[in-house]
CSV table of C-alpha atoms in Angstrom, one decimal:
chain,number,residue,atom,x,y,z
A,1,PRO,CA,35.8,-2.3,49.5
A,2,SER,CA,39.7,-2.7,48.6
A,3,PHE,CA,41.6,-5.2,50.7
A,4,ASP,CA,43.6,-1.7,52.8
A,5,ARG,CA,40.2,-0.2,53.8
A,6,MET,CA,39.0,-3.7,54.9
A,7,ILE,CA,42.5,-4.3,57.1
A,8,ASN,CA,42.3,-0.5,58.7
A,9,VAL,CA,38.6,-1.7,59.7
A,10,LEU,CA,40.4,-5.0,61.0
A,11,PHE,CA,43.5,-2.8,63.1
A,12,SER,CA,40.2,-0.5,64.2
A,13,CYS,CA,38.2,-3.1,65.4
A,14,ALA,CA,41.3,-5.4,67.2
A,15,ALA,CA,41.9,-2.4,69.0
A,16,LEU,CA,38.4,-1.1,69.8
A,17,CYS,CA,35.7,-3.4,69.4
A,18,LEU,CA,34.6,-7.3,68.8
A,19,LEU,CA,35.5,-7.9,65.0
A,20,SER,CA,32.5,-7.9,62.8
A,21,PRO,CA,32.1,-11.6,60.8
A,22,THR,CA,32.5,-10.1,57.7
A,23,VAL,CA,36.1,-8.5,58.2
A,24,VAL,CA,37.4,-11.4,59.6
A,25,ALA,CA,36.5,-13.2,56.8
A,26,ALA,CA,37.9,-11.0,54.0
A,27,ALA,CA,40.9,-10.4,56.1
A,28,SER,CA,41.6,-14.0,56.0
A,29,ALA,CA,41.0,-15.0,52.9
A,30,GLN,CA,43.8,-13.4,51.6
A,31,GLN,CA,47.1,-15.5,51.2
A,32,PRO,CA,50.0,-14.6,54.5
A,33,VAL,CA,52.3,-11.4,53.0
A,34,GLN,CA,55.8,-13.1,52.5
A,35,LEU,CA,57.9,-10.8,54.2
A,36,ILE,CA,61.8,-10.1,54.5
A,37,ILE,CA,62.8,-7.7,57.5
A,38,ASP,CA,66.0,-5.5,56.8
A,39,THR,CA,67.2,-4.8,60.6
A,40,ASP,CA,69.3,-2.6,62.4
A,41,LEU,CA,68.7,-4.4,66.2
A,42,GLY,CA,70.3,-3.6,68.8
A,43,PHE,CA,70.9,-0.1,68.7
A,44,ASP,CA,67.3,1.1,68.9
A,45,VAL,CA,64.4,-1.3,70.8
A,46,ASP,CA,61.6,-0.8,68.3
A,47,ASP,CA,63.1,-3.2,66.1
A,48,VAL,CA,62.4,-5.6,68.7
A,49,GLY,CA,59.2,-4.5,68.6
A,50,ALA,CA,58.9,-4.7,64.7
A,51,ILE,CA,60.1,-8.1,64.5
A,52,SER,CA,57.5,-8.9,67.3
A,53,VAL,CA,54.7,-7.5,64.9
A,54,ALA,CA,55.5,-9.5,62.6
A,55,LEU,CA,55.7,-12.8,64.5
A,56,HIS,CA,52.3,-12.0,65.9
A,57,ALA,CA,51.0,-11.4,62.4
A,58,GLN,CA,52.6,-14.5,61.2
A,59,ASP,CA,50.8,-16.2,64.3
A,60,ILE,CA,47.6,-15.1,62.9
A,61,GLY,CA,47.9,-16.0,59.4
A,62,LEU,CA,47.9,-12.5,58.1
A,63,ALA,CA,52.3,-13.0,57.4
A,64,GLU,CA,55.1,-15.7,56.7
A,65,ILE,CA,58.3,-14.9,57.5
A,66,LYS,CA,60.6,-15.9,54.7
A,67,ALA,CA,63.8,-14.3,56.0
A,68,ILE,CA,65.8,-11.5,58.3
A,69,LEU,CA,68.8,-9.8,57.6
A,70,HIS,CA,70.6,-7.8,60.0
A,71,ASN,CA,72.3,-4.2,58.0
A,72,THR,CA,75.2,-3.3,60.5
A,73,ALA,CA,78.0,-4.9,61.4
A,74,PHE,CA,76.9,-5.5,65.1
A,75,VAL,CA,78.0,-8.7,65.9
A,76,LYS,CA,75.5,-9.9,68.0
A,77,GLY,CA,72.4,-8.6,66.2
A,78,ILE,CA,71.3,-11.6,64.3
A,79,GLY,CA,71.4,-13.6,67.7
A,80,GLY,CA,69.2,-10.9,69.4
A,81,VAL,CA,66.5,-11.7,65.8
A,82,ASP,CA,66.9,-15.5,66.6
A,83,VAL,CA,66.3,-14.6,70.6
A,84,VAL,CA,62.9,-13.2,69.8
A,85,ALA,CA,62.0,-15.4,66.8
A,86,ASN,CA,62.9,-18.6,69.2
A,87,TYR,CA,60.4,-17.6,71.7
A,88,TYR,CA,57.8,-17.8,68.9
A,89,ASN,CA,58.7,-20.9,68.0
A,90,VAL,CA,59.9,-20.0,64.3
A,91,SER,CA,63.5,-19.8,64.5
A,92,ASP,CA,63.9,-22.7,62.1
A,93,SER,CA,61.7,-21.4,59.5
A,94,ILE,CA,63.7,-18.3,58.7
A,95,ILE,CA,66.1,-17.8,56.2
A,96,TYR,CA,69.3,-15.3,58.6
A,97,GLY,CA,71.9,-13.6,56.8
A,98,ALA,CA,73.9,-10.8,58.2
A,99,TYR,CA,76.2,-7.5,57.2
A,100,GLN,CA,79.7,-8.2,57.7
A,101,GLY,CA,81.0,-5.2,56.5
A,102,GLN,CA,82.4,-1.2,57.6
A,103,TRP,CA,80.1,0.5,58.9
A,104,GLY,CA,79.1,-0.1,63.1
A,105,SER,CA,82.0,-2.2,62.9
A,106,SER,CA,84.5,-0.4,65.5
A,107,SER,CA,84.4,-1.3,69.1
A,108,ASP,CA,82.7,2.0,70.3
A,109,ALA,CA,79.9,1.1,67.6
A,110,GLN,CA,79.5,-2.7,69.2
A,111,ASN,CA,78.6,-1.4,72.2
A,112,ALA,CA,76.6,1.1,71.3
A,113,GLN,CA,74.3,-1.4,69.7
A,114,ASP,CA,74.3,-3.6,72.7
A,115,ARG,CA,71.7,-2.0,74.6
A,116,TYR,CA,70.1,-5.6,75.7
A,117,THR,CA,71.3,-7.8,73.1
A,118,THR,CA,73.7,-9.5,75.6
A,119,MET,CA,71.1,-9.5,78.4
A,120,ILE,CA,68.3,-11.4,76.6
A,121,GLU,CA,70.8,-14.1,74.8
A,122,GLY,CA,72.3,-14.3,78.0
A,123,ARG,CA,68.1,-15.0,79.3
A,124,TYR,CA,66.5,-16.9,76.2
A,125,PRO,CA,67.6,-20.0,74.2
A,126,SER,CA,68.7,-19.5,71.0
A,127,GLU,CA,70.6,-21.3,68.8
A,128,ILE,CA,72.5,-17.9,66.7
A,129,GLN,CA,74.8,-16.2,68.7
A,130,ASN,CA,76.2,-13.8,66.3
A,131,TYR,CA,76.9,-13.1,62.9
A,132,ASN,CA,79.2,-15.9,62.1
A,133,GLN,CA,76.9,-18.6,62.1
A,134,VAL,CA,74.3,-17.4,59.4
A,135,MET,CA,75.1,-16.6,55.6
A,136,SER,CA,76.1,-13.4,54.4
A,137,ALA,CA,73.4,-10.8,53.5
A,138,VAL,CA,73.4,-11.2,50.3
A,139,ASP,CA,73.1,-15.1,50.6
A,140,ALA,CA,70.6,-15.1,52.5
A,141,TYR,CA,68.6,-12.6,50.5
A,142,THR,CA,69.6,-14.7,47.1
A,143,LYS,CA,68.5,-17.5,49.0
A,144,ALA,CA,64.7,-16.0,49.8
A,145,LEU,CA,64.3,-14.4,46.3
A,146,LYS,CA,64.6,-18.2,44.5
A,147,GLU,CA,62.5,-19.4,46.6
A,148,ALA,CA,60.6,-16.8,46.3
A,149,ASP,CA,57.0,-16.6,43.4
A,150,ASP,CA,57.2,-14.1,41.4
A,151,ASN,CA,56.3,-10.8,42.4
A,152,SER,CA,55.1,-12.0,45.6
A,153,LEU,CA,58.0,-10.4,48.7
A,154,VAL,CA,57.3,-7.7,50.3
A,155,ILE,CA,60.6,-6.2,52.0
A,156,ALA,CA,60.6,-3.9,55.4
A,157,SER,CA,63.5,-2.0,55.8
A,158,ILE,CA,64.0,-0.6,59.1
A,159,GLY,CA,67.7,0.3,59.4
A,160,GLU,CA,70.2,1.3,57.2
A,161,LEU,CA,70.4,-0.2,53.5
A,162,THR,CA,73.6,-1.5,53.2
A,163,ASN,CA,72.1,-5.1,52.2
A,164,LEU,CA,69.6,-3.6,50.1
A,165,ARG,CA,72.4,-1.8,48.0
A,166,ASP,CA,74.4,-5.3,48.1
A,167,ILE,CA,71.8,-7.2,47.1
A,168,LEU,CA,70.5,-4.9,44.3
A,169,ALA,CA,73.7,-4.6,43.1
A,170,ALA,CA,74.7,-8.5,42.7
A,171,GLN,CA,71.2,-9.4,41.6
A,172,PRO,CA,69.2,-6.8,39.8
A,173,ASP,CA,67.0,-8.9,37.2
A,174,LEU,CA,66.1,-11.6,40.7
A,175,PHE,CA,65.3,-8.7,42.9
A,176,GLU,CA,62.8,-7.3,40.1
A,177,GLN,CA,61.4,-10.2,39.2
A,178,LYS,CA,60.8,-11.3,42.7
A,179,VAL,CA,60.1,-8.1,45.2
A,180,LYS,CA,56.4,-6.3,45.3
A,181,ALA,CA,57.2,-4.0,47.3
A,182,ILE,CA,59.3,-2.1,49.4
A,183,TYR,CA,58.6,-0.6,52.8
A,184,TYR,CA,61.4,2.0,54.4
A,185,MET,CA,61.6,3.9,57.4
A,186,ASP,CA,63.4,6.9,55.9
A,187,GLY,CA,64.9,9.6,57.3
A,188,GLY,CA,68.1,10.9,59.1
A,189,TYR,CA,69.2,7.7,61.1
A,190,ASN,CA,68.2,4.9,59.0
A,191,PHE,CA,68.6,7.1,55.2
A,192,GLY,CA,71.8,9.3,56.6
A,193,CYS,CA,74.0,6.8,58.2
A,194,GLY,CA,72.8,7.5,62.1
A,195,ASP,CA,72.3,10.9,62.0
A,196,SER,CA,75.8,11.5,60.3
A,197,ASP,CA,73.8,15.1,57.8
A,198,GLY,CA,77.2,14.2,55.9
A,199,SER,CA,79.8,14.6,57.9
A,200,GLY,CA,81.4,11.2,57.6
A,201,TRP,CA,80.8,10.6,61.1
A,202,SER,CA,77.5,9.2,63.4
A,203,PRO,CA,77.5,10.2,66.5
A,204,TRP,CA,76.3,7.3,67.6
A,205,LEU,CA,78.0,4.6,65.8
A,206,GLY,CA,81.3,6.4,64.2
A,207,SER,CA,82.6,6.6,61.0
A,208,THR,CA,80.0,5.9,58.3
A,209,GLU,CA,82.4,3.9,56.3
A,210,ASP,CA,80.6,1.6,53.8
A,211,CYS,CA,77.1,3.6,54.7
A,212,ASP,CA,77.3,7.0,53.3
A,213,GLY,CA,75.4,6.0,49.9
A,214,ALA,CA,73.6,3.1,50.1
A,215,ALA,CA,70.2,5.0,50.5
A,216,GLN,CA,70.9,6.9,47.2
A,217,ALA,CA,72.1,3.7,45.4
A,218,VAL,CA,68.8,1.6,46.6
A,219,ILE,CA,66.4,4.1,45.4
A,220,ALA,CA,68.4,5.0,42.0
A,221,ALA,CA,68.4,1.5,41.2
A,222,VAL,CA,65.0,0.2,42.4
A,223,PRO,CA,63.1,-0.2,38.9
A,224,HIS,CA,59.6,1.4,39.1
A,225,SER,CA,57.5,-1.4,38.5
A,226,ILE,CA,58.2,-2.5,42.5
A,227,LYS,CA,56.0,-0.2,44.9
A,228,GLN,CA,57.8,1.9,47.3
A,229,VAL,CA,56.6,3.5,50.7
A,230,PHE,CA,58.2,5.8,52.8
A,231,SER,CA,57.3,6.2,56.5
A,232,LEU,CA,58.4,9.3,59.0
A,233,ASN,CA,55.5,8.0,61.0
A,234,GLY,CA,56.1,7.0,64.8
A,235,ALA,CA,58.4,9.5,66.7
A,236,ASP,CA,55.0,10.9,68.9
A,237,VAL,CA,53.0,7.2,69.1
A,238,TYR,CA,54.8,5.7,72.4
A,239,THR,CA,54.7,2.1,73.3
A,240,GLY,CA,56.0,-0.5,75.4
A,241,SER,CA,54.6,0.9,78.4
A,242,ARG,CA,52.0,-2.0,78.6
A,243,PHE,CA,55.0,-4.2,80.0
A,244,ASN,CA,55.1,-2.4,82.9
A,245,ASP,CA,51.6,-2.8,84.0
A,246,GLY,CA,51.5,-6.9,83.4
A,247,CYS,CA,51.1,-7.5,79.8
A,248,ILE,CA,50.3,-10.8,79.2
A,249,ALA,CA,53.8,-11.9,77.4
A,250,SER,CA,56.6,-12.2,80.1
A,251,GLY,CA,59.9,-12.8,77.5
A,252,PRO,CA,62.9,-11.6,75.5
A,253,VAL,CA,60.5,-8.5,73.9
A,254,LYS,CA,59.3,-7.2,77.2
A,255,ASP,CA,62.9,-7.0,79.0
A,256,ALA,CA,64.6,-5.6,76.1
A,257,TYR,CA,61.9,-2.8,76.4
A,258,GLN,CA,62.1,-2.8,80.2
A,259,THR,CA,66.1,-2.6,79.7
A,260,TRP,CA,65.7,0.0,77.1
A,261,THR,CA,63.6,2.6,78.2
A,262,ASN,CA,64.3,2.2,82.1
A,263,TYR,CA,60.7,0.4,82.2
A,264,GLY,CA,59.1,3.3,80.3
A,265,SER,CA,58.1,3.7,76.6
A,266,ARG,CA,59.8,4.1,73.0
A,267,PRO,CA,58.8,6.0,70.3
A,268,SER,CA,57.1,3.6,67.3
A,269,TRP,CA,58.9,3.8,64.1
A,270,ASP,CA,60.0,0.9,63.5
A,271,PRO,CA,56.2,-1.5,64.5
A,272,ILE,CA,54.0,0.7,62.6
A,273,LEU,CA,56.5,0.5,59.0
A,274,VAL,CA,56.4,-3.4,59.5
A,275,ALA,CA,52.5,-3.2,60.3
A,276,TYR,CA,52.2,-1.3,56.9
A,277,ALA,CA,54.0,-3.9,55.2
A,278,ILE,CA,51.9,-6.5,56.1
A,279,TRP,CA,48.0,-5.0,56.5
A,280,GLY,CA,48.9,-2.3,53.9
A,281,ASP,CA,49.1,1.6,53.4
A,282,GLU,CA,45.7,2.1,54.9
A,283,ALA,CA,46.1,0.5,57.9
A,284,LEU,CA,46.7,2.3,61.3
A,285,TRP,CA,44.5,5.3,59.9
A,286,SER,CA,46.4,6.5,57.3
A,287,HIS,CA,46.3,7.4,53.9
A,288,ALA,CA,49.5,7.6,51.8
A,289,ASN,CA,50.4,10.2,49.2
A,290,ALA,CA,52.3,9.8,46.0
A,291,GLU,CA,55.1,11.6,44.8
A,292,THR,CA,58.7,11.0,43.9
A,293,THR,CA,61.8,10.1,46.5
A,294,THR,CA,65.5,11.5,45.5
A,295,VAL,CA,68.2,10.8,48.0
A,296,ASP,CA,71.4,12.6,47.8
A,297,TYR,CA,75.1,10.4,49.0
A,298,TYR,CA,74.2,11.8,52.2
A,299,GLY,CA,70.9,9.8,52.7
A,300,ARG,CA,69.1,13.3,52.2
A,301,GLU,CA,65.6,12.9,51.3
A,302,ASN,CA,63.4,15.0,48.6
A,303,TYR,CA,59.9,14.5,48.1
A,304,ASP,CA,58.6,15.8,44.7
A,305,TYR,CA,54.6,15.4,45.0
A,306,SER,CA,54.0,17.2,41.4
A,307,LYS,CA,55.4,14.0,40.4
A,308,THR,CA,53.0,11.0,41.0
A,309,ASP,CA,53.8,8.4,38.4
A,310,SER,CA,57.3,6.8,40.0
A,311,ASN,CA,54.9,4.3,42.2
A,312,MET,CA,56.4,6.0,45.5
A,313,PHE,CA,54.2,7.1,48.0
A,314,GLN,CA,54.7,9.0,51.5
A,315,ILE,CA,52.5,7.3,54.0
A,316,TRP,CA,51.2,9.5,56.9
A,317,ILE,CA,49.0,8.3,60.3
A,318,GLU,CA,46.0,10.9,61.0
A,319,ASP,CA,46.5,13.2,64.0
A,320,ASP,CA,43.7,12.0,66.4
A,321,LYS,CA,44.2,8.4,65.7
A,322,LYS,CA,48.4,8.2,67.1
A,323,SER,CA,46.4,6.9,70.6
A,324,ASP,CA,44.3,4.2,69.0
A,325,VAL,CA,47.6,3.2,66.9
A,326,THR,CA,49.6,3.2,70.5
A,327,LYS,CA,47.1,0.4,71.6
A,328,VAL,CA,47.0,-1.5,68.5
A,329,ILE,CA,50.8,-1.8,68.7
A,330,ASP,CA,50.9,-2.6,72.2
A,331,ASP,CA,48.4,-5.3,71.9
A,332,TYR,CA,50.4,-7.6,69.5
A,333,ILE,CA,53.8,-7.1,70.7
A,334,CYS,CA,52.4,-8.0,74.5
A,335,ALA,CA,50.0,-10.9,72.7
A,336,SER,CA,51.4,-14.4,74.3
A,337,PRO,CA,53.2,-16.2,71.3
A,338,CYS,CA,50.7,-18.9,69.8
A,339,LEU,CA,53.4,-21.8,69.5
A,340,GLY,CA,51.5,-23.9,67.1
A,341,GLU,CA,52.9,-26.0,63.9
A,342,THR,CA,52.0,-24.0,61.2
A,343,VAL,CA,51.9,-20.3,60.2
A,344,GLY,CA,48.4,-18.8,60.9
A,345,ALA,CA,47.5,-21.8,64.1
A,346,CYS,CA,45.9,-19.1,65.9
A,347,SER,CA,44.0,-17.4,62.5
A,348,GLY,CA,40.8,-19.2,64.2
A,349,TYR,CA,40.4,-16.8,67.0
A,350,ALA,CA,40.2,-12.7,67.2
A,351,LEU,CA,42.5,-10.8,69.7
A,352,ASN,CA,40.5,-9.4,72.8
A,353,SER,CA,43.7,-7.7,74.8
A,354,MET,CA,42.7,-6.8,78.1
A,355,MET,CA,39.9,-8.5,78.3
A,356,ASN,CA,39.0,-11.0,81.4
A,357,CYS,CA,35.4,-12.9,80.9
A,358,TYR,CA,33.9,-15.1,83.1
A,359,GLY,CA,30.9,-16.4,84.6
A,360,SER,CA,28.6,-15.7,87.9
A,361,ARG,CA,30.5,-16.7,90.5
A,362,ASP,CA,29.4,-16.5,94.3
A,363,GLY,CA,25.9,-14.7,93.8
A,364,GLN,CA,27.2,-12.3,91.4
A,365,PRO,CA,26.1,-11.7,88.0
A,366,ALA,CA,28.6,-13.1,85.0
A,367,HIS,CA,31.4,-10.8,83.5
A,368,GLY,CA,30.5,-10.8,80.2
A,369,ALA,CA,31.3,-15.2,79.8
A,370,SER,CA,30.0,-18.6,81.0
A,371,ASP,CA,32.7,-20.5,82.4
A,372,LEU,CA,33.2,-24.1,81.3
A,373,GLU,CA,36.2,-25.7,83.5
A,374,SER,CA,35.2,-27.2,86.8
A,375,PRO,CA,35.4,-25.7,89.4
A,376,PRO,CA,34.4,-22.7,87.3
A,377,SER,CA,37.6,-20.3,88.4
A,378,SER,CA,40.0,-23.3,87.6
A,379,SER,CA,42.0,-23.1,84.5
A,380,ALA,CA,42.5,-25.6,81.6
A,381,GLY,CA,45.8,-26.0,82.3
A,382,VAL,CA,49.0,-24.6,81.3
A,383,MET,CA,49.7,-25.3,77.8
A,384,SER,CA,50.8,-23.1,74.5
A,385,LEU,CA,48.1,-20.8,72.9
A,386,ALA,CA,47.7,-22.7,70.3
A,387,LYS,CA,47.1,-25.7,72.4
A,388,CYS,CA,44.3,-23.6,74.3
A,389,MET,CA,42.3,-22.8,71.1
A,390,GLU,CA,42.3,-26.8,70.3
A,391,LEU,CA,40.9,-27.5,73.6
A,392,CYS,CA,38.5,-25.3,72.8
A,393,ASP,CA,37.6,-26.2,69.6
A,394,GLY,CA,36.8,-29.6,70.9
A,395,THR,CA,34.8,-28.3,73.5
A,396,ILE,CA,30.9,-28.0,72.9
A,397,GLY,CA,29.5,-24.6,74.0
A,398,CYS,CA,33.2,-23.1,74.1
A,399,GLU,CA,33.3,-19.6,72.3
A,400,GLY,CA,36.3,-18.8,72.9
A,401,VAL,CA,39.7,-18.8,75.9
A,402,THR,CA,40.4,-16.1,78.2
A,403,VAL,CA,43.9,-16.3,79.1
A,404,SER,CA,46.9,-15.4,81.6
A,405,ASP,CA,50.7,-15.6,81.2
A,406,ALA,CA,52.1,-18.9,82.8
A,407,GLY,CA,55.5,-18.3,81.6
A,408,SER,CA,57.7,-19.2,79.1
A,409,GLY,CA,55.6,-18.5,75.9
A,410,LEU,CA,53.0,-20.2,77.5
A,411,VAL,CA,49.3,-19.1,78.9
A,412,GLU,CA,46.8,-20.8,82.1
A,413,CYS,CA,44.0,-21.7,79.7
A,414,TYR,CA,40.3,-21.2,80.9
A,415,ARG,CA,37.4,-22.2,78.1
A,416,LYS,CA,34.1,-19.7,77.7
A,417,GLY,CA,30.9,-19.4,76.6
A,418,ASN,CA,28.6,-17.1,75.4
A,419,ILE,CA,30.7,-14.9,75.3
A,420,ASP,CA,29.7,-10.8,75.0
A,421,ILE,CA,32.6,-8.5,75.0
A,422,ASP,CA,31.3,-5.7,75.8
A,423,GLN,CA,30.7,-7.0,78.9
A,424,CYS,CA,33.5,-8.2,79.9
A,425,ASP,CA,36.1,-6.5,82.7
A,426,PHE,CA,39.0,-4.3,81.3
A,427,TYR,CA,41.6,-6.1,83.4
A,428,TYR,CA,45.6,-5.7,82.1
A,429,PRO,CA,47.1,-9.5,82.4
A,430,ILE,CA,44.5,-11.5,81.1
A,431,ASP,CA,43.5,-11.4,76.9
A,432,THR,CA,40.3,-12.9,75.6
A,433,TRP,CA,40.7,-15.2,72.4
A,434,VAL,CA,36.8,-15.3,70.4
A,435,ARG,CA,36.1,-18.0,68.0
A,436,LYS,CA,35.9,-16.4,64.5
């Protein structure tokens, strides 16, 4: 079967069942996707969720984030990116860059984009606070491109296309040589410069100077040797509400969502787009249709499904699977960071989100596992998820770990044997990771 098909099964199992060894082996055998994220983090919170999905994928060995670029002139935007990456302990390995032009630069636009960023920068440590501390987006793109193997990079575009326009103008040959695919979260906001609809003025970010025409220029400039995938999915897939029910992650992603949504949930445009960039076009119960996209100066798109030779695709989720997609995205943004030393440090275990497995206690039957701590209800201590898994690896009879939140990205670690996930309890603030 195709890798995309195997990954579709992987997503299904991650959300709904214990992963089969065959599927896990097939997915794990693939090299991590070499990923660049181009984001407008700040105005909306789903960018934070998208970056969290990518960081989780890196934890389990399915992606390696090479660079993250910010594509509006929001001064603190790249600082918000660094806060999230630092929570996962990977900020030092990522190339950062930021746009510093006119789009989104006014004082009103700065305020509109600062819905949570100042808050998380104040609560959580990060070295980067603003765009003056990083390279220009063009320089960062150039560095990432030069360091990459040919035909290896996948770009997840989850904002306006200012940076992509600029790197294609500056380094067209290098871009074609190194980029394998671009996944776009398109539509009237990103391609149309903040829902400006050709007026020259975004109701959210004001003047569209230096943004109008960007999407048109990019789509016209990208050669057809590079796969381009367009997604409008997510408006009716709400995620983030699990943070309010005690999901295991407590950190800047949770704080950003709860602040932006006022303890509600948010459509999942950007997390879904990043998932496609990593897991493929058939992930999340989706299908891709070949077509040709053209874009006018104001970002209005036309899809020609009669022209299928442009290496362009529109991707759609099956209507009856959207609740399953919600669960998958929530599973990933709610998971504890691995905090290992290498990419894929937690790839030897499969996540079973919200499953509490424990042994017989006080004469009551076991709930899907035997306890390996002494006494049985005690923990092995507070540590990183990676260290908890290492402890299990060195314990005879350990088949997995059940973990709960201990703050600062750490977990309470409980080693388990004889795991039968179907017999475990469904319980919000607990995850069980099973050895593959």
